[in-house]
Coordinates of C-alpha atoms in Angstrom, one line a residue:
X11 CA 0.0 0.0 0.0
X12 CA 1.4 3.4 -1.0
X13 CA 2.2 5.8 1.8
X14 CA -0.2 8.7 2.2
X15 CA 1.3 12.2 1.7
X16 CA 1.9 14.0 5.0
X17 CA 0.1 17.3 5.1
X18 CA 2.3 19.9 6.8
X19 CA 0.4 21.8 9.5
X20 CA 3.0 24.6 9.7
X21 CA 3.7 25.6 6.1
X22 CA 6.7 27.9 6.0
X23 CA 6.2 28.5 2.3
X24 CA 3.7 31.3 3.1
X25 CA 6.3 33.1 5.3
X26 CA 9.7 32.4 3.7
X27 CA 9.0 33.9 0.3
X28 CA 7.8 37.3 1.3
X29 CA 6.4 39.5 4.0
X30 CA 3.8 38.2 6.4
X31 CA 0.2 39.0 5.6
X32 CA -1.3 41.6 8.0
X33 CA -4.4 40.6 10.0
X34 CA -7.5 41.6 8.1
X35 CA -10.1 43.6 10.1
X36 CA -13.4 44.9 9.0
X37 CA -14.2 48.5 10.0
X38 CA -17.6 50.1 10.0
X39 CA -20.4 51.3 12.1
X40 CA -21.0 48.9 15.0
X41 CA -24.5 47.9 16.0
X42 CA -25.8 47.0 19.4
X43 CA -23.7 44.2 21.0
X44 CA -20.8 44.8 18.7
X45 CA -22.7 43.6 15.6
X46 CA -22.7 45.4 12.2
X47 CA -25.4 47.7 11.1
X48 CA -26.7 45.1 8.5
X49 CA -27.4 42.7 11.4
X50 CA -24.6 40.2 10.6
X51 CA -22.1 39.2 13.3
X52 CA -18.9 41.2 13.5
X53 CA -15.6 39.4 13.2
X54 CA -13.8 38.7 16.5
X55 CA -10.9 41.1 16.9
X56 CA -7.5 40.0 18.3
X57 CA -6.4 40.8 21.8
X58 CA -4.1 43.8 22.2
X59 CA -0.5 43.0 21.4
X60 CA -1.4 39.6 19.7
X61 CA -1.7 38.9 16.0
X62 CA -5.1 37.8 14.7
X63 CA -5.3 34.3 13.2
X64 CA -5.0 34.1 9.5
X65 CA -7.8 32.4 7.5
X66 CA -6.5 30.1 4.8
X67 CA -6.5 31.6 1.4
X68 CA -8.1 29.9 -1.5
X69 CA -4.8 28.5 -2.9
X70 CA -3.9 26.9 0.4
X71 CA -7.4 25.4 0.7
X72 CA -7.2 23.9 -2.8
X73 CA -3.8 22.4 -2.0
X74 CA -5.2 20.9 1.2
X75 CA -8.1 19.4 -0.8
X76 CA -5.8 17.9 -3.4
X77 CA -3.5 16.4 -0.8
X78 CA -6.5 14.9 1.1
X79 CA -7.8 13.4 -2.2
X80 CA -4.4 11.9 -3.0
X81 CA -4.2 10.3 0.5
X82 CA -7.7 8.8 0.1
X83 CA -6.9 7.5 -3.4
X84 CA -3.5 6.1 -2.5
X85 CA -4.9 2.8 -1.4
X86 CA -7.0 2.4 -4.4
X87 CA -4.0 3.3 -6.6
X88 CA -1.9 0.6 -4.9
X89 CA -4.5 -2.1 -5.5
X90 CA -4.8 -1.0 -9.1
X91 CA -1.1 -1.4 -9.6
X92 CA -1.2 -4.8 -8.0
X93 CA -4.0 -6.0 -10.2
X94 CA -2.3 -4.6 -13.3
X95 CA 1.0 -6.3 -12.3
X96 CA -0.9 -9.6 -11.7
X97 CA -2.6 -9.4 -15.1
X98 CA 0.7 -8.6 -16.8
X99 CA 2.3 -11.7 -15.1
X100 CA -0.6 -13.9 -16.3
X101 CA -0.3 -12.6 -19.8
X102 CA 3.5 -13.4 -19.8
X103 CA 2.7 -16.9 -18.5
X104 CA 0.1 -17.6 -21.2
X105 CA 2.2 -16.2 -24.1
X106 CA 5.4 -17.7 -22.9
X107 CA 7.2 -14.3 -22.8
X108 CA 9.4 -15.0 -19.8
X109 CA 13.0 -16.2 -19.3
X110 CA 14.5 -19.3 -17.9
X111 CA 18.1 -20.3 -17.6
X112 CA 19.8 -23.5 -19.0
X113 CA 18.6 -25.4 -15.9
X114 CA 15.0 -24.3 -16.2
X115 CA 15.2 -21.8 -13.4
X116 CA 12.3 -19.2 -13.6
X117 CA 13.2 -16.3 -11.4
X118 CA 10.0 -14.4 -11.9
X119 CA 7.8 -17.4 -11.0
X120 CA 10.0 -18.1 -8.0
X121 CA 9.9 -14.6 -6.7
X122 CA 6.2 -13.8 -7.3
X123 CA 4.6 -17.2 -6.7
X124 CA 6.7 -19.9 -5.1
X125 CA 8.3 -17.7 -2.5
X126 CA 4.9 -16.1 -1.7
X127 CA 3.6 -19.6 -1.0
X128 CA 6.5 -20.8 1.1
X129 CA 7.1 -17.6 3.1
X130 CA 4.0 -17.9 5.5
X131 CA 5.1 -21.5 6.2
X132 CA 8.6 -20.2 7.2
X133 CA 7.6 -17.0 9.0
X134 CA 4.3 -18.0 10.7
X135 CA 4.1 -21.8 10.9
X136 CA 7.7 -22.8 11.6
X137 CA 8.8 -19.3 12.8
X138 CA 12.3 -19.8 11.3
X139 CA 15.0 -17.8 13.1
X140 CA 18.1 -17.2 11.0
X141 CA 21.6 -16.6 12.4
X142 CA 24.9 -15.9 10.8
X143 CA 23.5 -14.7 7.5
X144 CA 26.5 -12.4 7.1
X145 CA 28.7 -15.5 6.5
X146 CA 27.1 -15.9 3.0
X147 CA 29.0 -13.6 0.6
X148 CA 27.2 -10.7 -1.1
X149 CA 28.4 -11.7 -4.5
X150 CA 30.2 -14.6 -6.2
X151 CA 29.7 -18.3 -5.8
X152 CA 29.5 -20.2 -2.4
X153 CA 28.5 -23.7 -1.4
X154 CA 26.1 -24.1 1.5
X155 CA 26.4 -27.5 3.2
X156 CA 23.5 -28.4 5.6
X157 CA 22.2 -31.3 7.6
X158 CA 19.1 -33.1 6.2
X159 CA 16.1 -34.3 8.2
X160 CA 12.4 -34.3 8.6
X161 CA 11.1 -37.3 6.5
X162 CA 9.9 -34.9 3.8
X163 CA 12.5 -32.4 2.5
X164 CA 10.9 -29.2 3.8
X165 CA 14.2 -28.2 5.3
X166 CA 15.6 -27.5 1.9
X167 CA 12.7 -25.2 1.0
X168 CA 12.8 -23.4 4.3
X169 CA 16.6 -22.9 3.7
X170 CA 15.8 -21.4 0.3
X171 CA 13.4 -18.9 1.8
X172 CA 15.8 -18.1 4.7
X173 CA 18.7 -17.2 2.4
X174 CA 16.5 -15.0 0.1
X175 CA 14.5 -13.1 2.6
X176 CA 17.3 -12.5 5.2
X177 CA 20.4 -11.8 3.0
X178 CA 20.9 -8.1 2.3
X179 CA 21.4 -8.9 -1.4
X180 CA 18.3 -11.2 -1.5
X181 CA 20.4 -13.9 -3.0
X182 CA 18.8 -17.1 -4.5
X183 CA 19.7 -20.5 -3.3
X184 CA 20.1 -23.2 -6.0
X185 CA 19.6 -26.5 -4.3
X186 CA 21.0 -29.8 -5.5
X187 CA 18.3 -32.5 -5.4
X188 CA 18.2 -36.2 -5.7
X189 CA 17.1 -37.9 -8.9
X190 CA 13.9 -39.1 -7.3
X191 CA 12.7 -35.4 -7.2
X192 CA 13.0 -35.2 -11.0
X193 CA 11.1 -38.4 -11.6
X194 CA 7.9 -37.3 -9.8
X195 CA 5.3 -35.6 -11.9
X196 CA 4.5 -31.9 -11.1
X197 CA 7.3 -31.9 -8.5
X198 CA 9.8 -32.3 -11.3
X199 CA 8.5 -29.1 -13.1
X200 CA 8.2 -27.1 -9.9
X201 CA 11.7 -28.1 -8.7
X202 CA 13.2 -26.9 -12.0
X203 CA 11.3 -23.6 -12.0
X204 CA 12.5 -23.0 -8.3
X205 CA 16.1 -23.3 -9.4
X206 CA 16.8 -26.8 -8.2
X207 CA 19.0 -29.1 -10.2
X208 CA 20.3 -32.7 -10.2
X209 CA 22.9 -33.3 -7.5
X210 CA 25.9 -33.9 -9.9
X211 CA 29.3 -32.4 -9.8
X212 CA 29.1 -30.9 -13.3
X213 CA 26.0 -28.9 -12.7
X214 CA 27.1 -27.7 -9.3
X215 CA 30.5 -26.5 -10.6
X216 CA 28.9 -24.7 -13.4
X217 CA 26.6 -22.9 -11.0
X218 CA 29.4 -22.0 -8.6
X219 CA 31.6 -20.7 -11.5
X220 CA 28.7 -18.4 -12.6
X221 CA 28.5 -16.8 -9.1
X222 CA 25.4 -18.7 -7.7
X223 CA 24.8 -19.8 -4.1
X224 CA 24.5 -23.6 -4.2
X225 CA 23.0 -25.7 -1.5
X226 CA 23.7 -29.3 -0.8
X227 CA 22.7 -31.8 1.9
X228 CA 25.3 -34.6 1.7
X229 CA 23.3 -37.0 4.1
X230 CA 20.8 -37.5 1.3
X231 CA 18.1 -40.1 2.0
X232 CA 20.1 -41.5 5.0
X233 CA 19.5 -38.2 6.8
X234 CA 16.0 -37.4 5.8
X235 CA 14.8 -41.0 6.4
X236 CA 16.5 -41.8 9.7
X237 CA 14.4 -42.9 12.7
X238 CA 13.3 -40.4 15.4
X239 CA 15.7 -42.0 17.9
X240 CA 18.7 -40.8 15.8
X241 CA 17.6 -37.2 15.4
X242 CA 20.3 -34.6 15.2
X243 CA 23.0 -37.3 14.7
X244 CA 24.6 -36.7 11.4
X245 CA 24.9 -39.6 9.0
X246 CA 27.8 -40.2 6.7
X247 CA 28.6 -37.3 4.3
X248 CA 29.4 -39.6 1.3
X249 CA 32.8 -39.5 -0.3
X250 CA 33.3 -35.7 -0.2
X251 CA 32.2 -34.9 -3.7
X252 CA 30.9 -31.5 -2.6
X253 CA 34.4 -30.6 -1.4
X254 CA 35.9 -31.6 -4.7
X255 CA 33.4 -29.4 -6.5
X256 CA 34.1 -26.4 -4.2
X257 CA 37.8 -26.8 -4.8
X258 CA 37.5 -26.8 -8.5
X259 CA 35.4 -23.7 -8.5
X260 CA 37.4 -22.0 -5.8
X261 CA 34.2 -21.3 -3.9
X262 CA 34.0 -21.0 -0.1
X263 CA 32.1 -23.7 1.9
X264 CA 29.5 -22.4 4.3
X265 CA 28.4 -25.0 7.0
X266 CA 24.7 -24.7 7.9
X267 CA 22.9 -26.3 10.9
X268 CA 19.1 -26.6 10.9
X269 CA 17.3 -27.4 14.2
X270 CA 13.5 -28.0 14.3
X271 CA 13.0 -30.1 11.2
X272 CA 13.7 -33.4 12.9
X273 CA 10.4 -33.2 14.9
X274 CA 7.9 -32.2 12.1
X275 CA 7.3 -35.9 11.3
X276 CA 8.6 -38.1 14.1
X277 CA 9.5 -41.3 12.1
X278 CA 8.8 -44.3 14.4
X279 CA 8.7 -46.9 11.7
X280 CA 9.5 -47.7 8.1
X281 CA 7.3 -50.0 5.9
X282 CA 10.1 -51.3 3.7
X283 CA 8.0 -53.6 1.7
X284 CA 5.6 -50.9 0.7
X285 CA 8.5 -48.6 0.0
X286 CA 10.0 -51.1 -2.5
X287 CA 6.7 -51.5 -4.2
X288 CA 6.3 -47.8 -4.6
X289 CA 9.9 -47.2 -5.6
X290 CA 10.6 -45.0 -2.6
X291 CA 13.8 -45.2 -0.4
X292 CA 11.5 -45.5 2.6
X293 CA 7.9 -45.3 3.6
X294 CA 7.6 -43.4 6.9
X295 CA 5.2 -44.3 9.7
X296 CA 4.6 -41.6 12.3
X297 CA 2.3 -41.1 15.2
X298 CA -0.2 -39.5 12.8
X299 CA 0.5 -41.1 9.4
X300 CA -1.0 -43.2 7.9
X301 CA -3.5 -43.5 10.8
X302 CA -5.1 -40.1 10.2
X303 CA -5.0 -40.2 6.5
X304 CA -4.3 -37.0 4.7
X305 CA -4.6 -35.1 8.0
X306 CA -1.6 -37.1 9.3
X307 CA 0.6 -35.5 6.5
X308 CA 0.5 -32.1 8.2
X309 CA 3.8 -31.3 9.8
X310 CA 4.0 -30.4 13.5
X311 CA 4.5 -26.7 14.1
X312 CA 8.0 -26.8 15.5
X313 CA 10.2 -23.8 16.1
X314 CA 13.1 -23.7 13.7
X315 CA 16.6 -22.2 13.9
X316 CA 19.0 -22.0 10.9
X317 CA 22.5 -21.0 11.6
X318 CA 25.2 -20.3 9.0
X319 CA 28.7 -20.9 10.2
X320 CA 32.0 -19.2 9.2
X321 CA 32.9 -19.9 5.6
X322 CA 35.8 -22.3 4.9
X323 CA 37.8 -20.8 2.0
X324 CA 39.0 -23.0 -0.9
X325 CA 40.6 -20.6 -3.3
X326 CA 44.0 -20.9 -1.6
X327 CA 44.5 -24.5 -2.8
X328 CA 46.3 -25.5 -6.0
X329 CA 44.2 -26.8 -8.9
X330 CA 45.4 -30.4 -8.3
X331 CA 44.0 -30.3 -4.8
X332 CA 40.6 -31.5 -6.0
X333 CA 42.2 -34.9 -6.8
X334 CA 43.8 -35.3 -3.3
X335 CA 41.6 -37.8 -1.4
X336 CA 43.3 -37.0 1.9
X337 CA 42.6 -33.3 1.6
X338 CA 38.9 -34.0 0.6
X339 CA 38.5 -36.3 3.6
X340 CA 39.9 -33.7 6.0
X341 CA 37.8 -30.9 4.7
X342 CA 34.7 -33.1 4.6
X343 CA 35.3 -34.1 8.2
X344 CA 35.9 -30.4 9.2
X345 CA 32.6 -29.4 7.7
X346 CA 30.7 -32.3 9.2
X347 CA 32.1 -31.6 12.7
X348 CA 31.3 -27.9 12.5
X349 CA 27.7 -28.6 11.6
X350 CA 27.4 -31.3 14.4
X351 CA 28.9 -29.1 17.0
X352 CA 26.6 -26.2 16.1
X353 CA 23.6 -28.6 16.2
X354 CA 24.4 -29.6 19.8
X355 CA 24.9 -26.0 20.8
X356 CA 21.6 -24.9 19.3
X357 CA 19.8 -27.9 21.0
X358 CA 21.2 -26.8 24.4
X359 CA 20.0 -23.2 23.8
X360 CA 16.5 -24.3 22.7
X361 CA 13.8 -23.8 25.3
X362 CA 11.3 -26.1 23.7
X363 CA 10.5 -28.0 20.5
X364 CA 7.5 -25.7 19.8
X365 CA 8.6 -22.4 21.4

């Protein structure tokens, strides 16, 4: 909504450009009781030594009326602009007059639709608190490495909103997703539009070299599908492929710890036979799903904290460092330990799962 124009009560323009207007008085024969001879009431005269109040002149009255009309119409004008912008957006969607990059990323759709849908979930439902956002660079590529949990990958989506809405440069996070995401109908198209791409070294390196912020969760399905009893215990980080990618691109690695996602779907069982039949890595059983049907798919409204740690630079290593297995192991272990330590610290500071 547009801001209403402030109407100055003490307008210096009438006094700074010339001499002050003298108080206007009417003179004439007074009638009984101080009235005029024609029977109309006489104007009130100023007290001795005081200046009489000045009535607004016609020009000032017209300016006040115009300002008031602009303030009243500002709300309507704001809605008109929103409607016009929405219609223009729909027209571009229908005619195909919009841009996507080589990965299928649609920035306009992400900003105006997808982020608008996810933002209430992050701000109101999970009440995500973001710390250490200054550790993400304002420009250039960077690799954000985070823990993965929650049975369904909502943590990746909340991480995407957290980076965009809290970073001063409103940077977009390009997540690396498992191949299963791109085999699911509808989800495949939405993931591409939101900037996600297949978790392969070639795509990740190309994004980093073009100055993008890339997000990876090395635990994969081992992290997101672990039982509730192992919550906040990091699983194996694979063979360190993300470190090799960061070394080749010379991009810093930013460790990220997410607390709150583990409890949205407490996974107390895994129907492995059903999972194999459906082609899923696991089929979760929670206290509410599948017993309550679709209602059981609602996540619990836990309180989330996302903390970005100090970046680990990689541009100081020689080009052949990406082929050194010992270096990759050491850097992978350093990132993993930093994330795990921060998780424990955040858990100690947390007052409650829901508050």
